Tab-separated table of C-alpha atoms in Angstrom:
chain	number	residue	atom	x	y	z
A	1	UNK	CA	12.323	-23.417	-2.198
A	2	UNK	CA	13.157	-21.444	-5.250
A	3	UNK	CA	14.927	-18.299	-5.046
A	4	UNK	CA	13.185	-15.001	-5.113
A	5	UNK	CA	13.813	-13.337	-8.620
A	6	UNK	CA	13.979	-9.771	-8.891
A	7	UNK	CA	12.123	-7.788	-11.900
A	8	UNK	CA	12.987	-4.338	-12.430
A	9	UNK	CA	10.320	-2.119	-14.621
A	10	UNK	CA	9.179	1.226	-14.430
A	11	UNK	CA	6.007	3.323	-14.525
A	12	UNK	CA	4.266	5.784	-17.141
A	13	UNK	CA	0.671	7.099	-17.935
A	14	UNK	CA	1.449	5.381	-21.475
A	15	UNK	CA	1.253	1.111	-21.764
A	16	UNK	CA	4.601	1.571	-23.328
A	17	UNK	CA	6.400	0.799	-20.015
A	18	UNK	CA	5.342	-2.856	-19.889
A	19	UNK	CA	7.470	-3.761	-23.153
A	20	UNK	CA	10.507	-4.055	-21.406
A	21	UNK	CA	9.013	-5.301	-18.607
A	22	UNK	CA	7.278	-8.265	-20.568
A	23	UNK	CA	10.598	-8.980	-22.095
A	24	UNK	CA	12.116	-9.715	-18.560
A	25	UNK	CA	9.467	-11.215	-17.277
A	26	UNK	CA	8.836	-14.093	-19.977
A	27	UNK	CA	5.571	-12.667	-20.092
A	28	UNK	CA	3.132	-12.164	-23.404
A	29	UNK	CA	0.887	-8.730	-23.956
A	30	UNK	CA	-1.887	-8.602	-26.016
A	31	UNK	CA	-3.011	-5.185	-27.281
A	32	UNK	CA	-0.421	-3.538	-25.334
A	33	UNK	CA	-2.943	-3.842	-22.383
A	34	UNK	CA	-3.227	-7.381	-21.290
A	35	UNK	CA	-0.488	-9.413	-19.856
A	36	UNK	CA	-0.483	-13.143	-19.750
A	37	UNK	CA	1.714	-14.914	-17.317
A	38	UNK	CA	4.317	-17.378	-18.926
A	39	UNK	CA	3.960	-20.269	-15.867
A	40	UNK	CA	0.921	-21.309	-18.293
A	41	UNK	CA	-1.035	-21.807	-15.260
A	42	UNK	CA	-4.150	-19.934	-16.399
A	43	UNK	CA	-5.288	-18.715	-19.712
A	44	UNK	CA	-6.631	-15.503	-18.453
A	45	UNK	CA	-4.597	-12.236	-18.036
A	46	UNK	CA	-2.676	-11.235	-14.952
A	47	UNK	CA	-3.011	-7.844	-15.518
A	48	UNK	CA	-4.391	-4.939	-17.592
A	49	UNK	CA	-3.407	-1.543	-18.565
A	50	UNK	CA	-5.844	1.264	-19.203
A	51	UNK	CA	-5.600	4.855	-20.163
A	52	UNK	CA	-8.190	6.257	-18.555
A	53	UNK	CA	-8.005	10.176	-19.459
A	54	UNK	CA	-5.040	10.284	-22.277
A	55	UNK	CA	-2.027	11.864	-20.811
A	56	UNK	CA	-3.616	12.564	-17.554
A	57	UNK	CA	-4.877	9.153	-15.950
A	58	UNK	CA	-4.268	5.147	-16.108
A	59	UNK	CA	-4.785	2.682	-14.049
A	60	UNK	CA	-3.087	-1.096	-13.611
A	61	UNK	CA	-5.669	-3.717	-12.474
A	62	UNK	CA	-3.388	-6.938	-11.537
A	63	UNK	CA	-5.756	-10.228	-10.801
A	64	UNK	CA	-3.991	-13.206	-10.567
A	65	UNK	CA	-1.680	-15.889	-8.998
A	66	UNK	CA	1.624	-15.703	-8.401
A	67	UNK	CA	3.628	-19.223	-8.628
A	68	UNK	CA	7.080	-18.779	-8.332
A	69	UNK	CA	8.995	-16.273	-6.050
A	70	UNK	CA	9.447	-12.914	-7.467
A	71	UNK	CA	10.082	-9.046	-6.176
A	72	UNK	CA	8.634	-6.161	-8.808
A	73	UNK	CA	10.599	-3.605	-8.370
A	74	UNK	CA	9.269	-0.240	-9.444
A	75	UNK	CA	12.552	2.329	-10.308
A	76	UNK	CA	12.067	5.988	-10.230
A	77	UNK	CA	11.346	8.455	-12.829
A	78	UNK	CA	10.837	12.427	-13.239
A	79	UNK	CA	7.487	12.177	-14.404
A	80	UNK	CA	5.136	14.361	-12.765
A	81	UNK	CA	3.265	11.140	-10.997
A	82	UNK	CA	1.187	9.985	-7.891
A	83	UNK	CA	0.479	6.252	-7.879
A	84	UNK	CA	-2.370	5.364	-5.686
A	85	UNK	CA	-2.017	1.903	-4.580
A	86	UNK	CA	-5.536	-0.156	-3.437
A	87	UNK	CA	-4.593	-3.555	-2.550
A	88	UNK	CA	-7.672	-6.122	-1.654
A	89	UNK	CA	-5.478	-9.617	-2.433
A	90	UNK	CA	-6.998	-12.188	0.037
A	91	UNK	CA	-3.602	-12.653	2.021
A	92	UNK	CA	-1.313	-10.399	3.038
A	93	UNK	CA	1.207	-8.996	0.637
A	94	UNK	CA	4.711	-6.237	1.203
A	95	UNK	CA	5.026	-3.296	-0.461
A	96	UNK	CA	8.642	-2.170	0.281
A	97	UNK	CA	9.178	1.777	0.736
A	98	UNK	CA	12.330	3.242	1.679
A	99	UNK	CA	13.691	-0.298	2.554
A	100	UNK	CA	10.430	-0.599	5.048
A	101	UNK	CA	8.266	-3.287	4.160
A	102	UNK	CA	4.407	-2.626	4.551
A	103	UNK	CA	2.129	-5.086	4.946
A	104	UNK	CA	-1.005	-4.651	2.758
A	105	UNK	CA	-3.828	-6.784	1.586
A	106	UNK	CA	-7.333	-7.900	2.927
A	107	UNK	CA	-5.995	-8.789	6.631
A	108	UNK	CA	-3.910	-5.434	6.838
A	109	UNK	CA	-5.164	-1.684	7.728
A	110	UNK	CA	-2.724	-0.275	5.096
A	111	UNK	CA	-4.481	-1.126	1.839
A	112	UNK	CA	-4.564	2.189	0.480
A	113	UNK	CA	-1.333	4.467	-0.180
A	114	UNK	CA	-0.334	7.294	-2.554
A	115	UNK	CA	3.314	7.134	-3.702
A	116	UNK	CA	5.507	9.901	-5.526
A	117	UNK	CA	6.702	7.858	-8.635
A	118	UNK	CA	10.025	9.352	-8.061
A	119	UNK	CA	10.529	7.249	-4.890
A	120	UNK	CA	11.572	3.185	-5.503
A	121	UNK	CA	9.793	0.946	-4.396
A	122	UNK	CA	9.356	-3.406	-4.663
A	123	UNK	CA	6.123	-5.317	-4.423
A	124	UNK	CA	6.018	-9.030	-3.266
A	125	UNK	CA	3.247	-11.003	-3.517
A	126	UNK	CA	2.454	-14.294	-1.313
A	127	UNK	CA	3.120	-17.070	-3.556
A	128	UNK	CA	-0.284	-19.232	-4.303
A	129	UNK	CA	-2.378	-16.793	-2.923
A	130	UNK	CA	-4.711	-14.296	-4.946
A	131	UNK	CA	-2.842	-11.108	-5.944
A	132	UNK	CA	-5.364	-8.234	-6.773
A	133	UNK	CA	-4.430	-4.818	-6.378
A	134	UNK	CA	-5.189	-1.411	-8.429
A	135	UNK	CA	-3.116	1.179	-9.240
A	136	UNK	CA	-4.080	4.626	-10.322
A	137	UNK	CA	-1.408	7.003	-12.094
A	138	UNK	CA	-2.631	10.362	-11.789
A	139	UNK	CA	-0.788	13.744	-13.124
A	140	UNK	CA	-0.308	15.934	-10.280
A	141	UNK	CA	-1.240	18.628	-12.160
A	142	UNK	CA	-4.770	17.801	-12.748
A	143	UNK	CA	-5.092	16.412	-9.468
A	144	UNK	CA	-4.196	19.955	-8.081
A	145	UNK	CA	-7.242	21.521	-10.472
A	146	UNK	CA	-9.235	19.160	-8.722
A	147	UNK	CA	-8.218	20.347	-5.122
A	148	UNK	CA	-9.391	23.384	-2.701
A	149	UNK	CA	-6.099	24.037	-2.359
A	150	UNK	CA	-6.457	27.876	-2.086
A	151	UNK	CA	-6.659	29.535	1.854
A	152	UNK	CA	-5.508	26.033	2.952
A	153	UNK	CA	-2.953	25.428	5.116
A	154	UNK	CA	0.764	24.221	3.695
A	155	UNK	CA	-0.290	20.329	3.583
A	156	UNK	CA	-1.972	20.264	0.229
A	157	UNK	CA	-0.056	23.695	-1.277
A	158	UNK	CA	3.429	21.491	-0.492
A	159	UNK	CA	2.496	18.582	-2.305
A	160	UNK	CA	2.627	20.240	-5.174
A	161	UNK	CA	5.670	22.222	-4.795
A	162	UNK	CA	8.510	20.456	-7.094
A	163	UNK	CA	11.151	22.180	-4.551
A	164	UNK	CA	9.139	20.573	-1.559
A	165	UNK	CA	10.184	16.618	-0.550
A	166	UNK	CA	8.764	13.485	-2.106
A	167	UNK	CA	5.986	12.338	-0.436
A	168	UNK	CA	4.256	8.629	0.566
A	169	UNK	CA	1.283	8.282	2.408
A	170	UNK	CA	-0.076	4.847	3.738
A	171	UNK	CA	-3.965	4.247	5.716
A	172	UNK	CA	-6.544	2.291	5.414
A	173	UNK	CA	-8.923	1.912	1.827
A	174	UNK	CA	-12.247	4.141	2.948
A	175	UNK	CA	-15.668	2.182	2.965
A	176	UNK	CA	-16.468	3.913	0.079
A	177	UNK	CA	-13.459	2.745	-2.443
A	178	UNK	CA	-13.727	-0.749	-0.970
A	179	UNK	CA	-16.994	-1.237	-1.953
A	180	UNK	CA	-16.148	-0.004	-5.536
A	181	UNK	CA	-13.042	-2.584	-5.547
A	182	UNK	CA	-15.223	-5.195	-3.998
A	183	UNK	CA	-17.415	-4.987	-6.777
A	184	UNK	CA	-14.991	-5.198	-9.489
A	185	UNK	CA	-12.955	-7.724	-8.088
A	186	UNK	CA	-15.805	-9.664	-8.719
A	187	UNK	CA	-15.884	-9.630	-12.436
A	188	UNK	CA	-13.556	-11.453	-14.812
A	189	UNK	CA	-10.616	-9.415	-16.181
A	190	UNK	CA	-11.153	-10.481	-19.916
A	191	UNK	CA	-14.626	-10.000	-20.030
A	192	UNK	CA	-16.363	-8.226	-22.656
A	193	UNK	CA	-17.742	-5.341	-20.637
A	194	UNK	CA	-14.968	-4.995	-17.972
A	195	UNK	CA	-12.773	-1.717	-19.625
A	196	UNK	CA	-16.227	-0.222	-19.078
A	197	UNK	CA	-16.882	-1.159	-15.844
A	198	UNK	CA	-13.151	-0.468	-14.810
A	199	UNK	CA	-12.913	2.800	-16.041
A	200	UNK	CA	-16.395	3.984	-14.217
A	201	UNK	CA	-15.081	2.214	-11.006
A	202	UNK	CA	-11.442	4.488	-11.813
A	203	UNK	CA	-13.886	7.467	-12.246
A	204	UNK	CA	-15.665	6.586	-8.735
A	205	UNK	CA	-11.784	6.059	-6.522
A	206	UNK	CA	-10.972	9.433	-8.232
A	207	UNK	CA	-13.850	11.453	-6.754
A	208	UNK	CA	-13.206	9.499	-3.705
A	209	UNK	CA	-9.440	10.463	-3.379
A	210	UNK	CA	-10.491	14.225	-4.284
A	211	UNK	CA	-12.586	13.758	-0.995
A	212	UNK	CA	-9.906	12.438	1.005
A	213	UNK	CA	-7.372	14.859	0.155
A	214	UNK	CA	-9.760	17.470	0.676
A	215	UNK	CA	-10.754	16.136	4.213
A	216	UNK	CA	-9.470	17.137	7.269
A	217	UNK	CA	-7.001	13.784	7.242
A	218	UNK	CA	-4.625	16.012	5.144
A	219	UNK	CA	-5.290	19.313	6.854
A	220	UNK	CA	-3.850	18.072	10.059
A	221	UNK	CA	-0.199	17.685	9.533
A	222	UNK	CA	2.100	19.449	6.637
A	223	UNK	CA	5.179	17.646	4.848
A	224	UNK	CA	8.016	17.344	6.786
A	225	UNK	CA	12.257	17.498	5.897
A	226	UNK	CA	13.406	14.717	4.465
A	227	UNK	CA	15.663	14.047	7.384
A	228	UNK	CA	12.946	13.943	9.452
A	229	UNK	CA	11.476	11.229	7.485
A	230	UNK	CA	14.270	9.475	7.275
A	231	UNK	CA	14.556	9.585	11.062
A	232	UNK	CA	10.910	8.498	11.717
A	233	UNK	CA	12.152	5.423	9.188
A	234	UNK	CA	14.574	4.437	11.019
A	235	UNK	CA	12.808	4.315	14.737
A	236	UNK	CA	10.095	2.161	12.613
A	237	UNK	CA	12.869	0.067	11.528
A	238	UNK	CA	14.204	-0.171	15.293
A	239	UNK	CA	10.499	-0.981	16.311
A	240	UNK	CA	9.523	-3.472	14.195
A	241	UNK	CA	12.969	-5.145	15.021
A	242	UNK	CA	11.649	-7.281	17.404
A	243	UNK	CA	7.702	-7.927	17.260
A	244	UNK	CA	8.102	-10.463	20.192
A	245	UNK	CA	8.320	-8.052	22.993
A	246	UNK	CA	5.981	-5.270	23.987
A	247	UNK	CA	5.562	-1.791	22.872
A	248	UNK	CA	8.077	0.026	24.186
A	249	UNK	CA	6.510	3.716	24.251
A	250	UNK	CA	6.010	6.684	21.813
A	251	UNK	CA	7.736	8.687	24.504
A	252	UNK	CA	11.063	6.605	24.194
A	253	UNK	CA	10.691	6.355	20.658
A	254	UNK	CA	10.445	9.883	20.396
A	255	UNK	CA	13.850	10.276	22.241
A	256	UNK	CA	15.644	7.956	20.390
A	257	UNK	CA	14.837	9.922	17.278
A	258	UNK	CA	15.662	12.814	18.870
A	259	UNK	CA	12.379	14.739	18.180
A	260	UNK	CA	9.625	16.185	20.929
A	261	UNK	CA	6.864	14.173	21.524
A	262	UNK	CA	3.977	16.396	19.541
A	263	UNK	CA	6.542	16.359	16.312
A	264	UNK	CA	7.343	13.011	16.484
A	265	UNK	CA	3.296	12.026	16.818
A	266	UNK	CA	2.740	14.537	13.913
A	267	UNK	CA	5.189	13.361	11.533
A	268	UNK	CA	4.890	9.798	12.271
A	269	UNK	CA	1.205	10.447	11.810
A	270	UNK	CA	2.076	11.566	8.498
A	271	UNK	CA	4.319	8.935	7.123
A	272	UNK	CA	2.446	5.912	8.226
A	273	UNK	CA	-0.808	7.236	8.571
A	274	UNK	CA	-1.417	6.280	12.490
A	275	UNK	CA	0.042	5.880	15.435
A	276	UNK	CA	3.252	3.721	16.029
A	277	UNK	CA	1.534	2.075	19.013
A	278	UNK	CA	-1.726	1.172	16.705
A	279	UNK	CA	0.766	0.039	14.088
A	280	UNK	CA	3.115	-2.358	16.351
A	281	UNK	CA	-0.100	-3.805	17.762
A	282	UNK	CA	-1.319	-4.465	14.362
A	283	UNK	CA	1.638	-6.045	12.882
A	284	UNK	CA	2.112	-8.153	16.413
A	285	UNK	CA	-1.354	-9.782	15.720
A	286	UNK	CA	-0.508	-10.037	12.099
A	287	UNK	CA	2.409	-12.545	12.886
A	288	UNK	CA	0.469	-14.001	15.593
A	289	UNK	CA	-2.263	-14.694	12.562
A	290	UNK	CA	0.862	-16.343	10.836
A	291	UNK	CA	1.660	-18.666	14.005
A	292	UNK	CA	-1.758	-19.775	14.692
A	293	UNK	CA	-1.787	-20.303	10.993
A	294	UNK	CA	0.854	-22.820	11.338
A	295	UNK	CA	-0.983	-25.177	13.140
A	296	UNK	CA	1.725	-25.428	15.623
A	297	UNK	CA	0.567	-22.872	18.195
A	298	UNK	CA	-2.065	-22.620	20.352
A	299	UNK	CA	-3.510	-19.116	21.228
A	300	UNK	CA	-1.530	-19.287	25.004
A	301	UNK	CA	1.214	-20.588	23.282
A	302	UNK	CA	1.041	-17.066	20.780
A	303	UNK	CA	0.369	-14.983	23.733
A	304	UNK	CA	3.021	-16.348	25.570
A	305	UNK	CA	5.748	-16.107	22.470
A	306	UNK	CA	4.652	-12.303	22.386
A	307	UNK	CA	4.447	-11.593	25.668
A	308	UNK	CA	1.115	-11.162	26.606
A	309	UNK	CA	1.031	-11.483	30.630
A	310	UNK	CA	-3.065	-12.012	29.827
A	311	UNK	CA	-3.961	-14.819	27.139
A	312	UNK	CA	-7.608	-14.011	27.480
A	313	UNK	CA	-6.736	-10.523	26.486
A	314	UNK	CA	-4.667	-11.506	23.442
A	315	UNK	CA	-7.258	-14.008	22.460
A	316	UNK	CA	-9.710	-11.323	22.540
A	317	UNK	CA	-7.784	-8.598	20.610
A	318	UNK	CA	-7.066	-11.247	17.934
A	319	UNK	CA	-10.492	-12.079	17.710
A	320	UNK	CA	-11.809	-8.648	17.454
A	321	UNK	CA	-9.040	-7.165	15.157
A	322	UNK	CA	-8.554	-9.906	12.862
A	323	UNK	CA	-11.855	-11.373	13.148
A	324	UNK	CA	-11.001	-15.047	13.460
A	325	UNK	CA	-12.194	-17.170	16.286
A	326	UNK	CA	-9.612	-19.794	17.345
């Protein structure tokens, strides 16, 4: 197996950032939007690079194929930035935040996130597996024009506060975006109309986003100390430790970080965008998915590796979660 490379780049609103990037990456870019793998695998681009309002809004449409092992590691700047990730790649892919690694893609509830471009963070992509993912790079000033943010309560006032913390925000892509995404995935990166249709579909997620943030989603919990977020962190590290054995309770995890119960909930709520016992069960039947992929496994054999004390149960919370019948 060849070892995982590691390629270092950064973000802006400008295509200038891919230059270096291309450089390390062997890569080729034509019209300093579209980027052309150098595996010579496919003659189409990997990726392109749109400004979508100058100075305000682009977006970063990756379609392709990875072949060899590689991280892309995003370092952090000062620039005034929110990336909005949408991820719809057919298998499961890991966004690493704060050295926790989310799994996003088709098969995972966490295909949507919004991530302060002053935070690091490293994608991986499955290798021979379709990689398509979107990434918006809004100005958080004209997001905030866009926002009721007036007579609000502090959620939506602090993420705009430069004195406040850095913020990252993971859930599910809404119906609404996904069928947007759907429909765009659909069309060929190099075609002749697809800057049009890509920039209408950026114009759609937008007014979308504007929705969400305005929704009642964000008006339930406020941004939280850093140390508190670094605390929640670390319990999800400590919880996703060990995906063999059961959920071991909010209530204990809650202890362990040293937080009541309702604060631990809230700010939890608000870092991962649901609840830790929705989460472990999700990421258990994720790497059950991966077992019974194998070939090796039979569903009791899963349920037994995992401790399920009910196979019937597991087989139907597999089946109804992940939508595969075994």
């Amino acid at each position: 197996m060849k070892n995982q490379e590691e390629f270092k780049h950064v973000f802006s609103l400008t295509p200038e950032w891919q230059e270096l990037f291309v450089q390390e990456l062997g890569a080729k870019l034509v019209e300093n939007k579209y980027l052309y793998m150098p595996d010579g695998t496919s003659y189409n681009p990997a990726s392109l690079t749109l400004q979508i309002i100058p100075d305000v809004m682009s977006v970063i449409l990756i379609d392709t194929i990875v072949t060899n092992p590689a991280k892309l590691t995003r370092m952090p700047t000062d620039d005034d930035l929110w990336i909005i990730y949408y991820d719809l790649s057919n298998k499961m892919n890991t966004h690493v935040i704060n050295g926790i690694a989310h799994k996003i893609g088709m098969d995972s509830n966490l295909g949507f996130g919004i991530v302060d471009c002053n935070i690091k963070s490293s994608y991986i992509a499955r290798m021979n597996e379709s990689f398509y993912s979107l990434r918006l790079l809004i100005k958080k000033d004209f997001l905030k024009q866009l926002l009721n943010i007036k007579d609000r309560e502090s959620t939506l006032t602090d993420l705009f506060d430069e004195n406040k913390n850095s913020m990252f925000y993971y859930s599910y892509i809404n119906s609404q975006s996904k069928i947007v995404l759907s429909a765009l995935k659909e069309r060929k990166l190099d075609s002749a109309s697809y800057e049009f249709f890509l920039t209408a579909a950026c114009y759609r997620l937008l007014t979308y986003l504007v929705d969400r943030l305005n929704s009642k989603e964000f008006d339930r919990v406020s941004l939280v100390k850093n140390e508190d977020i670094e605390t929640i962190i670390q319990s999800q590290e400590f919880l996703l430790s060990d995906l063999t054995k059961p959920f071991i309770g909010i209530r204990e995890l809650a202890e362990r970080s040293n937080m009541s119960l309702s604060k631990y909930k809230a700010i939890y709520k608000h870092v991962y965008g649901t609840t830790p016992a929705k989460f472990y069960r999700n990421e258990r039947l994720n790497l059950a998915k991966e077992l019974l992929n194998e070939g090796i496994y039979s569903v009791n054999d899963v349920a037994e590796l995992l401790h399920y004390e009910n196979p019937a149960y597991f087989r139907k919370m597999y089946e109804t979660l992940l939508k595969i019948k075994k």
